[in-house]
PDB file of C-alpha atoms in Angstrom:
ATOM      1  CA  UNK A1328       8.730  -9.240  -5.954  1.00 83.00           C
ATOM      2  CA  UNK A1329       8.557  -6.268  -2.966  1.00 93.00           C
ATOM      3  CA  UNK A1330      11.927  -4.708  -2.411  1.00 94.00           C
ATOM      4  CA  UNK A1331      11.854  -2.311   0.962  1.00 95.00           C
ATOM      5  CA  UNK A1332      13.442   0.039   1.475  1.00 94.00           C
ATOM      6  CA  UNK A1333      15.134   0.097   4.590  1.00 93.00           C
ATOM      7  CA  UNK A1334      16.376   4.088   4.356  1.00 93.00           C
ATOM      8  CA  UNK A1335      12.174   5.201   3.435  1.00 91.00           C
ATOM      9  CA  UNK A1336      10.903   6.878   6.969  1.00 91.00           C
ATOM     10  CA  UNK A1337       7.486   4.589   5.474  1.00 92.00           C
ATOM     11  CA  UNK A1338       6.999   1.373   7.889  1.00 95.00           C
ATOM     12  CA  UNK A1339       8.090  -1.872   6.521  1.00 97.00           C
ATOM     13  CA  UNK A1340       5.064  -3.283   6.748  1.00 96.00           C
ATOM     14  CA  UNK A1341       4.183  -0.580   4.600  1.00 95.00           C
ATOM     15  CA  UNK A1342       6.095  -0.465   1.935  1.00 95.00           C
ATOM     16  CA  UNK A1343       4.844  -4.216   1.249  1.00 97.00           C
ATOM     17  CA  UNK A1344       1.095  -3.615   1.996  1.00 95.00           C
ATOM     18  CA  UNK A1345       1.531  -0.649  -0.814  1.00 92.00           C
ATOM     19  CA  UNK A1346       3.984  -3.227  -3.281  1.00 94.00           C
ATOM     20  CA  UNK A1347       1.505  -4.956  -3.131  1.00 94.00           C
ATOM     21  CA  UNK A1348      -1.614  -3.203  -3.730  1.00 91.00           C
ATOM     22  CA  UNK A1349       0.201  -1.853  -6.873  1.00 88.00           C
ATOM     23  CA  UNK A1350       1.588  -5.200  -8.416  1.00 91.00           C
ATOM     24  CA  UNK A1351      -2.455  -5.389  -8.713  1.00 89.00           C
ATOM     25  CA  UNK A1352      -3.482  -2.277  -9.775  1.00 83.00           C
ATOM     26  CA  UNK A1353      -0.462  -2.653 -12.338  1.00 84.00           C
ATOM     27  CA  UNK A1354      -2.902  -5.664 -13.383  1.00 86.00           C
ATOM     28  CA  UNK A1355       0.927  -8.424 -12.290  1.00 91.00           C
ATOM     29  CA  UNK A1356      -1.617  -9.903  -9.553  1.00 92.00           C
ATOM     30  CA  UNK A1357      -5.508 -10.576 -10.825  1.00 92.00           C
ATOM     31  CA  UNK A1358      -8.534 -11.197  -9.871  1.00 91.00           C
ATOM     32  CA  UNK A1359      -8.480 -14.688  -7.531  1.00 95.00           C
ATOM     33  CA  UNK A1360      -4.620 -15.134  -8.193  1.00 95.00           C
ATOM     34  CA  UNK A1361      -3.144 -16.204  -5.128  1.00 97.00           C
ATOM     35  CA  UNK A1362      -0.383 -14.202  -3.672  1.00 96.00           C
ATOM     36  CA  UNK A1363       3.201 -15.971  -1.631  1.00 95.00           C
ATOM     37  CA  UNK A1364       2.495 -17.214   1.246  1.00 95.00           C
ATOM     38  CA  UNK A1365       2.810 -14.450   4.344  1.00 96.00           C
ATOM     39  CA  UNK A1366       7.011 -17.256   5.411  1.00 96.00           C
ATOM     40  CA  UNK A1367       7.781 -16.894   1.470  1.00 96.00           C
ATOM     41  CA  UNK A1368       7.192 -12.959   1.910  1.00 96.00           C
ATOM     42  CA  UNK A1369       9.492 -12.843   5.038  1.00 96.00           C
ATOM     43  CA  UNK A1370      11.694 -15.416   3.392  1.00 96.00           C
ATOM     44  CA  UNK A1371      12.489 -13.266  -0.428  1.00 94.00           C
ATOM     45  CA  UNK A1372      12.307  -9.776   1.882  1.00 94.00           C
ATOM     46  CA  UNK A1373      14.120 -10.712   4.962  1.00 95.00           C
ATOM     47  CA  UNK A1374      11.187  -9.440   6.419  1.00 96.00           C
ATOM     48  CA  UNK A1375       9.405 -10.600   9.766  1.00 97.00           C
ATOM     49  CA  UNK A1376       6.691 -12.748   9.612  1.00 97.00           C
ATOM     50  CA  UNK A1377       4.669 -11.198  11.749  1.00 98.00           C
ATOM     51  CA  UNK A1378       5.684  -7.921   9.910  1.00 97.00           C
ATOM     52  CA  UNK A1379       4.543  -9.620   6.928  1.00 97.00           C
ATOM     53  CA  UNK A1380       1.706 -10.830   8.062  1.00 97.00           C
ATOM     54  CA  UNK A1381       0.238  -7.398   8.868  1.00 98.00           C
ATOM     55  CA  UNK A1382       0.519  -6.050   5.843  1.00 97.00           C
ATOM     56  CA  UNK A1383      -1.793  -9.152   4.815  1.00 97.00           C
ATOM     57  CA  UNK A1384      -3.792  -8.851   7.461  1.00 97.00           C
ATOM     58  CA  UNK A1385      -4.191  -4.938   6.302  1.00 95.00           C
ATOM     59  CA  UNK A1386      -4.525  -5.638   2.540  1.00 95.00           C
ATOM     60  CA  UNK A1387      -7.568  -8.185   3.746  1.00 94.00           C
ATOM     61  CA  UNK A1388      -9.565  -5.864   6.669  1.00 91.00           C
ATOM     62  CA  UNK A1389      -9.357  -3.373   3.119  1.00 89.00           C
ATOM     63  CA  UNK A1390     -11.112  -5.907   0.381  1.00 89.00           C
ATOM     64  CA  UNK A1391      -8.376  -5.885  -1.169  1.00 92.00           C
ATOM     65  CA  UNK A1392      -7.348  -9.581  -0.326  1.00 95.00           C
ATOM     66  CA  UNK A1393      -8.932 -12.019   1.122  1.00 96.00           C
ATOM     67  CA  UNK A1394      -7.559 -15.367   2.291  1.00 95.00           C
ATOM     68  CA  UNK A1395      -8.948 -18.936   2.570  1.00 96.00           C
ATOM     69  CA  UNK A1396      -7.761 -21.049   5.560  1.00 95.00           C
ATOM     70  CA  UNK A1397      -5.651 -23.540   4.253  1.00 93.00           C
ATOM     71  CA  UNK A1398      -5.424 -22.546   0.560  1.00 95.00           C
ATOM     72  CA  UNK A1399      -4.177 -19.395   1.399  1.00 95.00           C
ATOM     73  CA  UNK A1400      -4.426 -15.791   0.568  1.00 97.00           C
ATOM     74  CA  UNK A1401      -6.132 -14.251  -2.663  1.00 97.00           C
ATOM     75  CA  UNK A1402      -6.403 -11.716  -4.998  1.00 95.00           C
ATOM     76  CA  UNK A1403     -10.236  -9.989  -4.606  1.00 92.00           C
ATOM     77  CA  UNK A1404     -12.337  -9.380  -7.186  1.00 88.00           C
ATOM     78  CA  UNK A1405     -13.924  -6.137  -6.525  1.00 83.00           C
ATOM     79  CA  UNK A1406     -10.137  -5.278  -5.207  1.00 80.00           C
ATOM     80  CA  UNK A1407      -9.974  -1.520  -6.442  1.00 74.00           C
ATOM     81  CA  UNK A1408     -14.617  -1.302  -6.630  1.00 73.00           C
ATOM     82  CA  UNK A1409     -13.324  -0.390  -2.849  1.00 66.00           C
ATOM     83  CA  UNK A1410     -14.486   3.804  -2.114  1.00 70.00           C
ATOM     84  CA  UNK A1411     -12.865   3.200   1.061  1.00 69.00           C
ATOM     85  CA  UNK A1412      -9.710   3.111  -0.641  1.00 73.00           C
ATOM     86  CA  UNK A1413      -9.528   6.027  -1.584  1.00 78.00           C
ATOM     87  CA  UNK A1414     -11.010   7.626   0.753  1.00 80.00           C
ATOM     88  CA  UNK A1415      -9.086   6.790   3.826  1.00 78.00           C
ATOM     89  CA  UNK A1416      -5.756   7.837   0.725  1.00 82.00           C
ATOM     90  CA  UNK A1417      -7.953  11.282   0.303  1.00 90.00           C
ATOM     91  CA  UNK A1418      -8.463  11.984   3.963  1.00 89.00           C
ATOM     92  CA  UNK A1419      -4.928  10.786   4.425  1.00 89.00           C
ATOM     93  CA  UNK A1420      -4.022  13.544   1.928  1.00 93.00           C
ATOM     94  CA  UNK A1421      -6.179  16.172   3.193  1.00 95.00           C
ATOM     95  CA  UNK A1422      -4.108  15.225   6.906  1.00 93.00           C
ATOM     96  CA  UNK A1423      -1.075  15.790   5.522  1.00 94.00           C
ATOM     97  CA  UNK A1424      -1.727  19.201   4.135  1.00 95.00           C
ATOM     98  CA  UNK A1425      -3.921  20.600   6.292  1.00 95.00           C
ATOM     99  CA  UNK A1426      -0.689  20.217   9.102  1.00 95.00           C
ATOM    100  CA  UNK A1427       2.029  21.710   6.166  1.00 95.00           C
ATOM    101  CA  UNK A1428      -0.086  24.128   6.065  1.00 95.00           C
ATOM    102  CA  UNK A1429       0.246  25.496   8.724  1.00 95.00           C
ATOM    103  CA  UNK A1430       4.135  25.451   8.167  1.00 96.00           C
ATOM    104  CA  UNK A1431       4.478  27.691   5.739  1.00 96.00           C
ATOM    105  CA  UNK A1432       3.787  25.513   2.250  1.00 95.00           C
ATOM    106  CA  UNK A1433       1.730  26.876  -0.192  1.00 95.00           C
ATOM    107  CA  UNK A1434      -0.642  25.872  -2.843  1.00 95.00           C
ATOM    108  CA  UNK A1435       2.063  26.180  -5.484  1.00 96.00           C
ATOM    109  CA  UNK A1436       4.870  24.097  -3.062  1.00 95.00           C
ATOM    110  CA  UNK A1437       2.295  20.949  -2.599  1.00 95.00           C
ATOM    111  CA  UNK A1438       0.664  21.188  -6.681  1.00 95.00           C
ATOM    112  CA  UNK A1439       4.628  21.448  -8.226  1.00 95.00           C
ATOM    113  CA  UNK A1440       5.635  18.585  -4.731  1.00 94.00           C
ATOM    114  CA  UNK A1441       2.709  15.746  -6.513  1.00 94.00           C
ATOM    115  CA  UNK A1442       3.420  16.944  -9.937  1.00 94.00           C
ATOM    116  CA  UNK A1443       6.891  15.331  -9.471  1.00 92.00           C
ATOM    117  CA  UNK A1444       5.480  12.374  -7.318  1.00 89.00           C
ATOM    118  CA  UNK A1445       2.733  11.710 -10.362  1.00 88.00           C
ATOM    119  CA  UNK A1446       5.543  11.711 -13.160  1.00 88.00           C
ATOM    120  CA  UNK A1447       8.247   9.543 -10.330  1.00 85.00           C
ATOM    121  CA  UNK A1448       5.704   6.999 -10.401  1.00 69.00           C
ATOM    122  CA  UNK A1449       4.652   7.319 -13.787  1.00 58.00           C
TER     123      UNK A1449
END
């Protein structure tokens, strides 16, 4: 279900978080569906339990999942209706572009990169 790229510069907890969000967006994980437990995700990925727990906590803070004590974590009904998630993503993109401009990155470079990323992801 989740694979970790140890060569990636993206922290492992971010990789887990992003992959769970992708599974929800693709409809593989549906509203109110239970996620695998933190321990089972840890065993499946070979990642420390605390790392998986951080990813789950971040998802909960973002409103993408919710926890029921003694039962586990579940996909929120309105997982992506929350505009806070998009606003945070746009803020991150804005920061990356702002810091890239003084380093010689042009608007065309950014446009090409965006096209490449969307082609690879789809």
